[in-house]
Coordinates of C-alpha atoms and ligand atoms in Angstrom, one line a residue:
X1 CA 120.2 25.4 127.7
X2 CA 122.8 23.3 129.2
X3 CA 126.0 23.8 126.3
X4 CA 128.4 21.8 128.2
X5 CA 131.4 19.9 127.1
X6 CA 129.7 16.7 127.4
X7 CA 126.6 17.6 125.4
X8 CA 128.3 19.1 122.7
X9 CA 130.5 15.7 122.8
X10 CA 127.4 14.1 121.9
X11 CA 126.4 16.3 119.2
X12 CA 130.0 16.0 117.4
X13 CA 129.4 12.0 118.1
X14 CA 125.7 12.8 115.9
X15 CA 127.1 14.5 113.5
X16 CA 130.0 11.7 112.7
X17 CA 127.0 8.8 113.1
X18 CA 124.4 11.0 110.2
X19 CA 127.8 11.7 108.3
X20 CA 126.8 15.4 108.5
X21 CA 129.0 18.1 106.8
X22 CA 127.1 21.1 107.6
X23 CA 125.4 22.1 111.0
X24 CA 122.9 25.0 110.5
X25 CA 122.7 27.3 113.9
X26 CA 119.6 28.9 113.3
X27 CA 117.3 31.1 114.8
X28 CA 113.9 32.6 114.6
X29 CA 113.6 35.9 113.7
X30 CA 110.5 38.5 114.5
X31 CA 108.4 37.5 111.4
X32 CA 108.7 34.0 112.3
X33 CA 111.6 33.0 109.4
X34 CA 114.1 30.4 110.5
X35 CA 117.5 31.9 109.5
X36 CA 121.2 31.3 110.1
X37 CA 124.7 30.2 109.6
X38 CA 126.1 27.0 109.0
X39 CA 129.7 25.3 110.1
X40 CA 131.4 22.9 108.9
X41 CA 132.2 19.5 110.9
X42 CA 135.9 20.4 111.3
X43 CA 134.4 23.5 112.7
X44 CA 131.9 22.2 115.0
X45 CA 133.7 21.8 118.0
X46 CA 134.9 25.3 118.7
X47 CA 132.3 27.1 117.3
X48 CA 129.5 25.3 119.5
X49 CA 131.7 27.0 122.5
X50 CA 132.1 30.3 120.8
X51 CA 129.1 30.9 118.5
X52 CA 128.3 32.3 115.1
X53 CA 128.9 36.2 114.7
X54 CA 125.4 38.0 113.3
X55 CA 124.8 41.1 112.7
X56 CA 122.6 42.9 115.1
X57 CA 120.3 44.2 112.8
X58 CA 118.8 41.6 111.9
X59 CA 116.5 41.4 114.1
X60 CA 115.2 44.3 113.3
X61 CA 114.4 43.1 109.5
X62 CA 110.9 42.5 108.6
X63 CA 109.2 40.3 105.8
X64 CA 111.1 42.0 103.0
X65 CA 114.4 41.6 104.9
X66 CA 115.5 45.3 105.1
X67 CA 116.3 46.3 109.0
X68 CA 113.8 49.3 110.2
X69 CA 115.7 52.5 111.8
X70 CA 115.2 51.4 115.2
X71 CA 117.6 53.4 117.8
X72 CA 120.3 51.0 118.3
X73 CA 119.9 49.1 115.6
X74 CA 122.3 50.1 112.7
X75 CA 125.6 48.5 110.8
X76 CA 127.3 48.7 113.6
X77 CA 127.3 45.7 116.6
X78 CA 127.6 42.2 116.8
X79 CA 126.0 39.3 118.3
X80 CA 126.5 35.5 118.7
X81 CA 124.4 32.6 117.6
X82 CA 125.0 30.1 120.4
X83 CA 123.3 26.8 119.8
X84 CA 121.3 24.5 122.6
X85 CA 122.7 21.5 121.8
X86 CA 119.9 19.4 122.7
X87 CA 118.1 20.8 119.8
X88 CA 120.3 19.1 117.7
X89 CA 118.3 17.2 114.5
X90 CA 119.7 15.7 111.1
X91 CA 117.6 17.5 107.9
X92 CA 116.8 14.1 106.5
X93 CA 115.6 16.6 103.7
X94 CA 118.7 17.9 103.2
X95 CA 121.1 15.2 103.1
X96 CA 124.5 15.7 105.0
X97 CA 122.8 18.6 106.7
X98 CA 121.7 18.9 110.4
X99 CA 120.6 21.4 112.7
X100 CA 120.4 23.3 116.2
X101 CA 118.3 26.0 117.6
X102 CA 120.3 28.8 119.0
X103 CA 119.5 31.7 121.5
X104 CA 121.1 35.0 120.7
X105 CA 123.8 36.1 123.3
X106 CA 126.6 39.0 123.1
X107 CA 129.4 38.8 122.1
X108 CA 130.6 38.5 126.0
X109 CA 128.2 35.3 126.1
X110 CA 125.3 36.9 128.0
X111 CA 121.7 37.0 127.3
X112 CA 120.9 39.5 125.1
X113 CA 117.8 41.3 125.1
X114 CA 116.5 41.1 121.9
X115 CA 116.6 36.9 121.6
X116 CA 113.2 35.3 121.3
X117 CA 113.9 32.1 122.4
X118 CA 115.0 33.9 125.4
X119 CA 112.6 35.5 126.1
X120 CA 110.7 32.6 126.4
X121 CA 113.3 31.0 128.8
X122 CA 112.5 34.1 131.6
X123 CA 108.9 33.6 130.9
X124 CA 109.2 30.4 132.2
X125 CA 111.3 31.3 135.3
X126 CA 109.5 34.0 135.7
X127 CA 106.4 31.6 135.7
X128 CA 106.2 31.0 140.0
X129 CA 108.0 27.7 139.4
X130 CA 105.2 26.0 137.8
X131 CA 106.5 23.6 134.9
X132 CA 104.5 24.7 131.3
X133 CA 103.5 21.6 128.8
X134 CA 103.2 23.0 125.3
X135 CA 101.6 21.6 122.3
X136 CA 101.1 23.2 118.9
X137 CA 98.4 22.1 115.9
X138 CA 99.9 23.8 113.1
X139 CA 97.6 23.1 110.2
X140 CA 99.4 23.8 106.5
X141 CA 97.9 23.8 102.7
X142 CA 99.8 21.6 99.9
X143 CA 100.4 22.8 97.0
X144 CA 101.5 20.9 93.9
X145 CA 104.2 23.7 93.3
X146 CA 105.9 26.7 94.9
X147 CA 103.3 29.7 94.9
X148 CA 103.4 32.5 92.6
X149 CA 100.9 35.9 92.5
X150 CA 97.5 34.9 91.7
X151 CA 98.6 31.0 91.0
X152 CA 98.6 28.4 93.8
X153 CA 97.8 24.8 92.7
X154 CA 96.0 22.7 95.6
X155 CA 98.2 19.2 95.9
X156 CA 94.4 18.0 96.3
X157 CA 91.0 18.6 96.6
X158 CA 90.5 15.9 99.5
X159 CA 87.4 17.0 102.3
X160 CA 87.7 17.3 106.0
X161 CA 89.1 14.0 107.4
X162 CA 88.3 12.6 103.9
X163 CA 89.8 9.0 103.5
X164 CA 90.6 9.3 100.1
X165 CA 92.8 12.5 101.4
X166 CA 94.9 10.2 103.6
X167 CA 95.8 8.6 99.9
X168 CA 95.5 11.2 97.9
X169 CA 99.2 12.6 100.5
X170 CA 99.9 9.0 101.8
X171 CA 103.6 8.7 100.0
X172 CA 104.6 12.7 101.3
X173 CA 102.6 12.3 104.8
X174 CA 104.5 9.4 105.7
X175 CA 108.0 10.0 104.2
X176 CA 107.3 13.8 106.6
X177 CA 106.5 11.2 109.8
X178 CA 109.8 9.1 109.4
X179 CA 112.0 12.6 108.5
X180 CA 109.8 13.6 111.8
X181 CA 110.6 10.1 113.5
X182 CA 114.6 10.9 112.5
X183 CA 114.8 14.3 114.5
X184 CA 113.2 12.4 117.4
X185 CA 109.8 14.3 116.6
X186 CA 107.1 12.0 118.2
X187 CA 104.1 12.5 115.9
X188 CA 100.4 11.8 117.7
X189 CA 98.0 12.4 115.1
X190 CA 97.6 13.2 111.2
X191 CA 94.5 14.3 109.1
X192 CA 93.5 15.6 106.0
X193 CA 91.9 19.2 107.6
X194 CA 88.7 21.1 106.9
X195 CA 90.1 23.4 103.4
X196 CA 91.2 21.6 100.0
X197 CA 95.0 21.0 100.0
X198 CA 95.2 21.4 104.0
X199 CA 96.7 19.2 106.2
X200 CA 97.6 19.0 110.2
X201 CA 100.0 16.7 112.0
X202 CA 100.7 16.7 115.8
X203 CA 103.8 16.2 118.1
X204 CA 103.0 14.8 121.7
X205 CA 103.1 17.6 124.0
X206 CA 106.6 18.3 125.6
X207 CA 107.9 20.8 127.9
X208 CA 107.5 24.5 126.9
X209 CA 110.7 25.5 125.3
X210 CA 111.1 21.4 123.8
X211 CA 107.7 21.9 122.5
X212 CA 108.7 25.5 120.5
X213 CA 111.9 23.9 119.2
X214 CA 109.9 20.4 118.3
X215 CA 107.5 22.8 116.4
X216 CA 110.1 25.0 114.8
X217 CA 111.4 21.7 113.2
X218 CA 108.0 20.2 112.5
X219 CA 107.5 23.1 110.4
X220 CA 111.1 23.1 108.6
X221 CA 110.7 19.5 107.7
X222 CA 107.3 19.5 106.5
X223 CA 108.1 22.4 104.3
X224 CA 111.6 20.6 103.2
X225 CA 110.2 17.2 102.2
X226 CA 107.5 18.9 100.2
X227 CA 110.2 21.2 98.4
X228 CA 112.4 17.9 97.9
X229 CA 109.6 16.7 95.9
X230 CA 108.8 19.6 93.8
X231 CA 105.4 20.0 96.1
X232 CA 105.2 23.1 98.1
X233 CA 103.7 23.1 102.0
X234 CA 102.8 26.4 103.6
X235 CA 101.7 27.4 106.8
X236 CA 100.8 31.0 105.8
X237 CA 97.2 31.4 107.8
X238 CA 95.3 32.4 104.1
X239 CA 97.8 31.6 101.4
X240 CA 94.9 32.1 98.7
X241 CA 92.2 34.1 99.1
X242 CA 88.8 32.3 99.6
X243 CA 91.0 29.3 101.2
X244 CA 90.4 27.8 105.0
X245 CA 92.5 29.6 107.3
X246 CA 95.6 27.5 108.7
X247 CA 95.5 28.1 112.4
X248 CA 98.6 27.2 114.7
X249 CA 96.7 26.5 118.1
X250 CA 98.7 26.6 121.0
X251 CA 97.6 23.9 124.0
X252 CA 98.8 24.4 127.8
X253 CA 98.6 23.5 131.0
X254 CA 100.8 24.1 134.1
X255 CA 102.5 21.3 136.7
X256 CA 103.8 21.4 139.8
X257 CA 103.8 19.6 143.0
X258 CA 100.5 17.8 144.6
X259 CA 99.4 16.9 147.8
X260 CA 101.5 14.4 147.9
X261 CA 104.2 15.8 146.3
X262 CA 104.1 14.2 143.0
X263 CA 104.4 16.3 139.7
X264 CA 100.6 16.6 138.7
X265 CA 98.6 19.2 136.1
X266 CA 97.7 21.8 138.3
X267 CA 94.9 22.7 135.6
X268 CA 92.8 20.0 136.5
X269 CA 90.3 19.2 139.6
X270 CA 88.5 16.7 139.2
X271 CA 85.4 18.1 141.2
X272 CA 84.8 20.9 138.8
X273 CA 82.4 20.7 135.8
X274 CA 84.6 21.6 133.3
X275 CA 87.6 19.7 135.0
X276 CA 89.6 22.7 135.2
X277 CA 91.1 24.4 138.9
X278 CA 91.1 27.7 140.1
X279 CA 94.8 28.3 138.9
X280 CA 93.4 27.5 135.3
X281 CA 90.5 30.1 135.4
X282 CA 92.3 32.5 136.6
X283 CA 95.2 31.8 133.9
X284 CA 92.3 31.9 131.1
X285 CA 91.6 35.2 133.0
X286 CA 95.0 36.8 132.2
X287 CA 95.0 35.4 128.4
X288 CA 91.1 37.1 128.2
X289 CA 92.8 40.5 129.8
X290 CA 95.7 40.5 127.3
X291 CA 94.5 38.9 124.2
X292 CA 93.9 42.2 122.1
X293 CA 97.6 43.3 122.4
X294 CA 98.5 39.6 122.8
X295 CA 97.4 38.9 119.0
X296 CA 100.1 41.6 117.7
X297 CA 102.5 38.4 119.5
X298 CA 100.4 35.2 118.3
X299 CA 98.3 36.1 115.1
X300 CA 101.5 38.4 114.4
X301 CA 101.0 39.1 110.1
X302 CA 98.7 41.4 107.9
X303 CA 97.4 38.1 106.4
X304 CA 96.5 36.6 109.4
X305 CA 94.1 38.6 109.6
X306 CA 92.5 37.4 106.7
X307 CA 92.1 34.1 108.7
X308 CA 90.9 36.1 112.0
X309 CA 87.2 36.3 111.2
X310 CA 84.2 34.9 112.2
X311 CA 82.9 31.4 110.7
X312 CA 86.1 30.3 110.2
X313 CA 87.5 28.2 113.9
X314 CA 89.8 30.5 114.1
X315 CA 88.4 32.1 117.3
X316 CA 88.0 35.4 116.5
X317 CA 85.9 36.0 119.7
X318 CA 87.4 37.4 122.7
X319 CA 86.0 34.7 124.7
X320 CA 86.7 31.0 126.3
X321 CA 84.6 28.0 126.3
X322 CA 84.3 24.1 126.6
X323 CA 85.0 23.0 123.2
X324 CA 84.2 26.1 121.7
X325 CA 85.7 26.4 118.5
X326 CA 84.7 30.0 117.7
X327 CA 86.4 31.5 121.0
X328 CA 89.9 32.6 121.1
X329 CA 90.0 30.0 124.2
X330 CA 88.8 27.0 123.9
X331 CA 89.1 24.3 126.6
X332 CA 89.1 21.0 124.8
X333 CA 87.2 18.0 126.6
X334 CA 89.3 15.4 128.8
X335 CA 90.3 12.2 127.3
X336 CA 89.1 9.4 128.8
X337 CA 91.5 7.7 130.7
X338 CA 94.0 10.5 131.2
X339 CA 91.2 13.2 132.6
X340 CA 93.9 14.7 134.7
X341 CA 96.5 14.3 132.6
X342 CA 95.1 15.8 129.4
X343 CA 93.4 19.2 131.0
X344 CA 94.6 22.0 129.0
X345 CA 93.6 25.2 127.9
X346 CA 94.0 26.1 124.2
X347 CA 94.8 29.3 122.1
X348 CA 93.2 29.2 119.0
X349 CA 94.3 32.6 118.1
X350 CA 97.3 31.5 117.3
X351 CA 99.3 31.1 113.5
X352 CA 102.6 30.3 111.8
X353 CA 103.1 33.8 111.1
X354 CA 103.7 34.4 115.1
X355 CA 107.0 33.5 116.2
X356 CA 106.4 31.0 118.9
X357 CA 109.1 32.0 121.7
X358 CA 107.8 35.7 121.6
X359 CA 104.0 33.6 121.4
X360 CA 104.6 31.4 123.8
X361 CA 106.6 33.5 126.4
X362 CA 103.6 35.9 126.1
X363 CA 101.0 34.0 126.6
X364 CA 102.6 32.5 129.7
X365 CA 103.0 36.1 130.8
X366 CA 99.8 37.1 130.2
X367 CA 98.2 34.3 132.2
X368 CA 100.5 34.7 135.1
X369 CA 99.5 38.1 135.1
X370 CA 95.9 36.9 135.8
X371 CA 96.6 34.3 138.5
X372 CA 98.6 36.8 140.6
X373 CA 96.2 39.6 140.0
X374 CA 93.2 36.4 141.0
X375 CA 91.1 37.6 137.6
X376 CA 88.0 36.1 137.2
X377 CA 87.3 34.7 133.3
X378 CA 83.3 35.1 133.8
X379 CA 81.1 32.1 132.9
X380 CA 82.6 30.1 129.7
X381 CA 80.6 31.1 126.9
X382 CA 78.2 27.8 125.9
X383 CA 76.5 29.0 122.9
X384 CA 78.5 29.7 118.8
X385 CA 79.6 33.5 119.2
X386 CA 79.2 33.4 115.4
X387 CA 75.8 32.9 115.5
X388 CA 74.9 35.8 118.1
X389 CA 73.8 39.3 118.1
X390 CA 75.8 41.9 119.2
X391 CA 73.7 42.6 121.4
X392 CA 73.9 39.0 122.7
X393 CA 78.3 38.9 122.1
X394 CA 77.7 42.3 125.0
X395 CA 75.4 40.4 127.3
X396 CA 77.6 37.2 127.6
X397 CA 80.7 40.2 128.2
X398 CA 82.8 38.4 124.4
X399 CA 85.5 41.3 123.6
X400 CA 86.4 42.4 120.1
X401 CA 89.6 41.6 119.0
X402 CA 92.1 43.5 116.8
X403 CA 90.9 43.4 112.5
X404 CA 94.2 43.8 111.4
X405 CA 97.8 43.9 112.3
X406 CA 97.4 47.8 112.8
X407 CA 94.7 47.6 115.3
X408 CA 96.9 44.5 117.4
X409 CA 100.0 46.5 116.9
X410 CA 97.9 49.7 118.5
X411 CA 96.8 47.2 121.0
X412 CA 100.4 46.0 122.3
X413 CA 102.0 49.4 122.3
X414 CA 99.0 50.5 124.4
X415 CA 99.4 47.2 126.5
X416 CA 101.9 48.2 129.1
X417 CA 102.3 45.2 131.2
X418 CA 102.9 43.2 127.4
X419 CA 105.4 46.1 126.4
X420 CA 107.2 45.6 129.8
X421 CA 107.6 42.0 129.7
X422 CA 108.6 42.5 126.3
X423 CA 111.9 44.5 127.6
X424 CA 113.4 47.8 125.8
X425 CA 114.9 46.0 123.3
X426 CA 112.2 43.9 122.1
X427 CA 109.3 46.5 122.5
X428 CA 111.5 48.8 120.6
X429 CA 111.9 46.5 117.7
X430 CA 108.9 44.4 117.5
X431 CA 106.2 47.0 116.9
X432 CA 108.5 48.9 114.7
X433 CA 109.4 45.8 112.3
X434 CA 105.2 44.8 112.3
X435 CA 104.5 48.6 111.3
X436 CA 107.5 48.2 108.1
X437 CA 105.5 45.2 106.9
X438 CA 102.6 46.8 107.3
X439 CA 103.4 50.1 104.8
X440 CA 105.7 47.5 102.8
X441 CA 102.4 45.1 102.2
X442 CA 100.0 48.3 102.3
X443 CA 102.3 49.2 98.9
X444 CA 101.9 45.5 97.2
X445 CA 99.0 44.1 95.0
X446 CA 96.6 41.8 96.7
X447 CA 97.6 39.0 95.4
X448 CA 101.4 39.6 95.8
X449 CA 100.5 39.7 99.6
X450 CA 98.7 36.5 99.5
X451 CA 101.8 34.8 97.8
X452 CA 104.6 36.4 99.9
X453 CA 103.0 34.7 103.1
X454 CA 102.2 31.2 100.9
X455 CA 106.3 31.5 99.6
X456 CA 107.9 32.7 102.9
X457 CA 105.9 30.8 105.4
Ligands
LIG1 N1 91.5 25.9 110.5 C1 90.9 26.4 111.7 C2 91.8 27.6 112.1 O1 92.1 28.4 111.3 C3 90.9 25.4 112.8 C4 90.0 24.2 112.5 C5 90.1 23.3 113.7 O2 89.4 23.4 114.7 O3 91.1 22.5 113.8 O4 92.2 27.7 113.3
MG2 MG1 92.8 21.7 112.9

């Protein structure tokens, strides 16, 4: 984050120019809600350099928003929202409102343990000085109001990629692209998806911690120019049961230096079948090694595991394969043109629910682990794990992955190089705040559960 006088020049400059009266610092908290505290433009200036006080605690809130008992964590203690201002976007849904992403610091100014987005900023120096390009595909269901316990109205009933869809959301999908356009959010691709009322837009892939922030206002936007309208857009993986699952696939791929010194995807090599290099395999490796304590971080709710199952893309197999869309890792064909360029590796196990510094910085982690430790991935898996034996899913080595938030939750505390990474603080909290929403949801009527996720996310 570079906060220094001259960027937050240009952010006071912004705010005069979008004749904004309230800048929201927010930050996103370990169920994946976008919180914080506004200022005022007269308050702007200083505040940018000093930071919002916050409570502590909060981060060790869950879905209901009480804080768990977590040593260290009580009504005591103080910590700053400090905002990057390059994250800086108007809320052309919210009208003299605007907007920057802020890491949590203490009251001193240093990094503080327990911030997400931080974390994500030592995964990536901790990441052997390879540069990481992120992209996300959050897919989301329309509804035609806000949710409530057993009643969520579909916006539409349009098919997969069905023209008449494109219509059917043509005045909200492009109103969402221009608010998208205004924040400097560079949208690549839009389709009516697979389920009735579902939806998925793109942003061009940026680096890592752009590409979080890009997504965490993607999401705020598409959610705040349905609401302006009376519509209602959630990301929640099931938000009804009997729904397709909304997935949030994370894409990356890792740069550096070439023969020749220029910045090139050190994923790719051209000689190999699949297009991908050594680093890459043994990345995939580390993802493979990780993933079941890994989910707890990326499919990180108890209804994304409604969306977790076989049959439904989500890629509920622990396995990785060339445009494989039942394996946890799938490794999407080249594009024509840009071969190099485009070779990526994909997460498919991977939702809304997660928050994406903690997902991110993990998964980075996780395949850095692999490519120092050399891992080997195995041959890709060819063939629709949905459609095998178990006896077949054992001969072509596909792992089971966690069936519920418990079992991932199990699977990350008993992960020790995750829980490491992860830091006291965070490894204190996390699992501790997953296990509250757990009981909490444990205590609620199914369809209470469904409509929490569908309202809050
Ligand atoms: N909706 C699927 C999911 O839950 C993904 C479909 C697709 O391949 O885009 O991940
Ligand atoms: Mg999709």
């Amino acid at each position: 984050m570079v906060n220094s006088a001259a960027r937050r020049a240009e952010v006071e400059q912004a705010v005069a120019r979008d004749d904004i009266e309230l800048v929201r610092f927010l930050w996103v908290d370990h169920s994946s809600v976008t919180r914080g505290k506004a200022v005022s433009r007269s308050s702007l200036a200083s505040r940018m350099e000093s930071g919002v006080g916050l409570a502590r605690t909060r981060q060790a809130a869950g879905l209901l928003d009480l804080g768990q008992p977590v040593p260290g964590f009580d009504a005591v203690g103080e910590v700053r929202l400090l905002p990057d201002p390059e994250s800086y976007v108007p809320l052309p849904h919210a009208p003299g409102s605007a907007g920057m992403l802020c890491d949590l610091v203490t009251v001193d100014g240093e990094p503080w343990d327990a911030c997400p987005r931080t974390f994500l900023k030592e995964a990536l120096a901790a990441a052997d000085g390879y540069h990481v390009s992120a992209a996300f595909e959050p897919e989301f269901t329309l509804c035609a109001g806000q949710p409530r316990p057993g009643a969520l109205e579909l916006f539409d009933d349009s098919l997969c990629f069905d023209n008449e869809g494109f219509d059917v959301a043509n005045s909200y999908s492009i109103e969402l692209l221009r608010a998208l356009r205004a924040q400097k959010l560079e949208v690549e691709t839009y389709h009516p998806e697979f389920g009735h009322g579902q939806h998925e837009m793109t942003l061009r892939h940026a680096p890592a911690l752009r590409a979080v922030d890009n997504y965490v206002w993607q999401r705020a936007t598409t959610r705040g120019v349905a609401r302006a309208r009376g519509m209602w857009a959630t990301f929640a993986p099931v938000p009804r049961p009997g729904l397709r699952g909304n997935g949030n696939h994370a894409h990356l791929s890792l740069w550096g230096p070439g023969p020749d010194g220029r910045t090139v995807n050190l994923f790719a090599d051209d000689s190999d079948p699949l297009g991908l290099s050594a680093l890459a395999r043994h990345f995939i490796a580390g993802l493979l090694d990780h993933l079941p304590g890994l989910t707890a971080l990326t499919t990180a709710s108890v209804n994304s595991y409604h969306r977790l199952q076989p049959g439904m893309w989500a890629g509920a197999f622990g396995a990785w394969g060339p445009d494989n869309r039942e394996a946890a890792i799938r490794i999407p064909s080249r594009l024509r043109g840009s071969e190099a360029a485009s070779t990526n590796i994909e997460l498919k196990t991977c939702d809304s629910t997660a928050n994406p510094y903690l997902a991110l910085g993990a998964m980075i982690h996780a395949g850095m682990d692999g490519v120092r430790r050399r891992l080997d991935p195995g041959a890709p898996l060819t063939a629709d794990p949905a459609r095998l034996s178990d006896d077949e899913l054992r001969r072509h080595g596909v792992r089971a992955l966690p069936r519920s938030l418990e079992e991932a939750v199990d699977a990350l505390e008993r992960d020790e190089f995750l829980m490491s990474v992860l830091g006291p603080a965070r490894r204190a909290l996390y699992p501790s705040v997953k296990r509250a929403d757990i009981r909490d949801l444990k205590a609620m009527p199914e369809a209470d559960d469904y409509a929490l996720h569908a309202i809050r996310y």
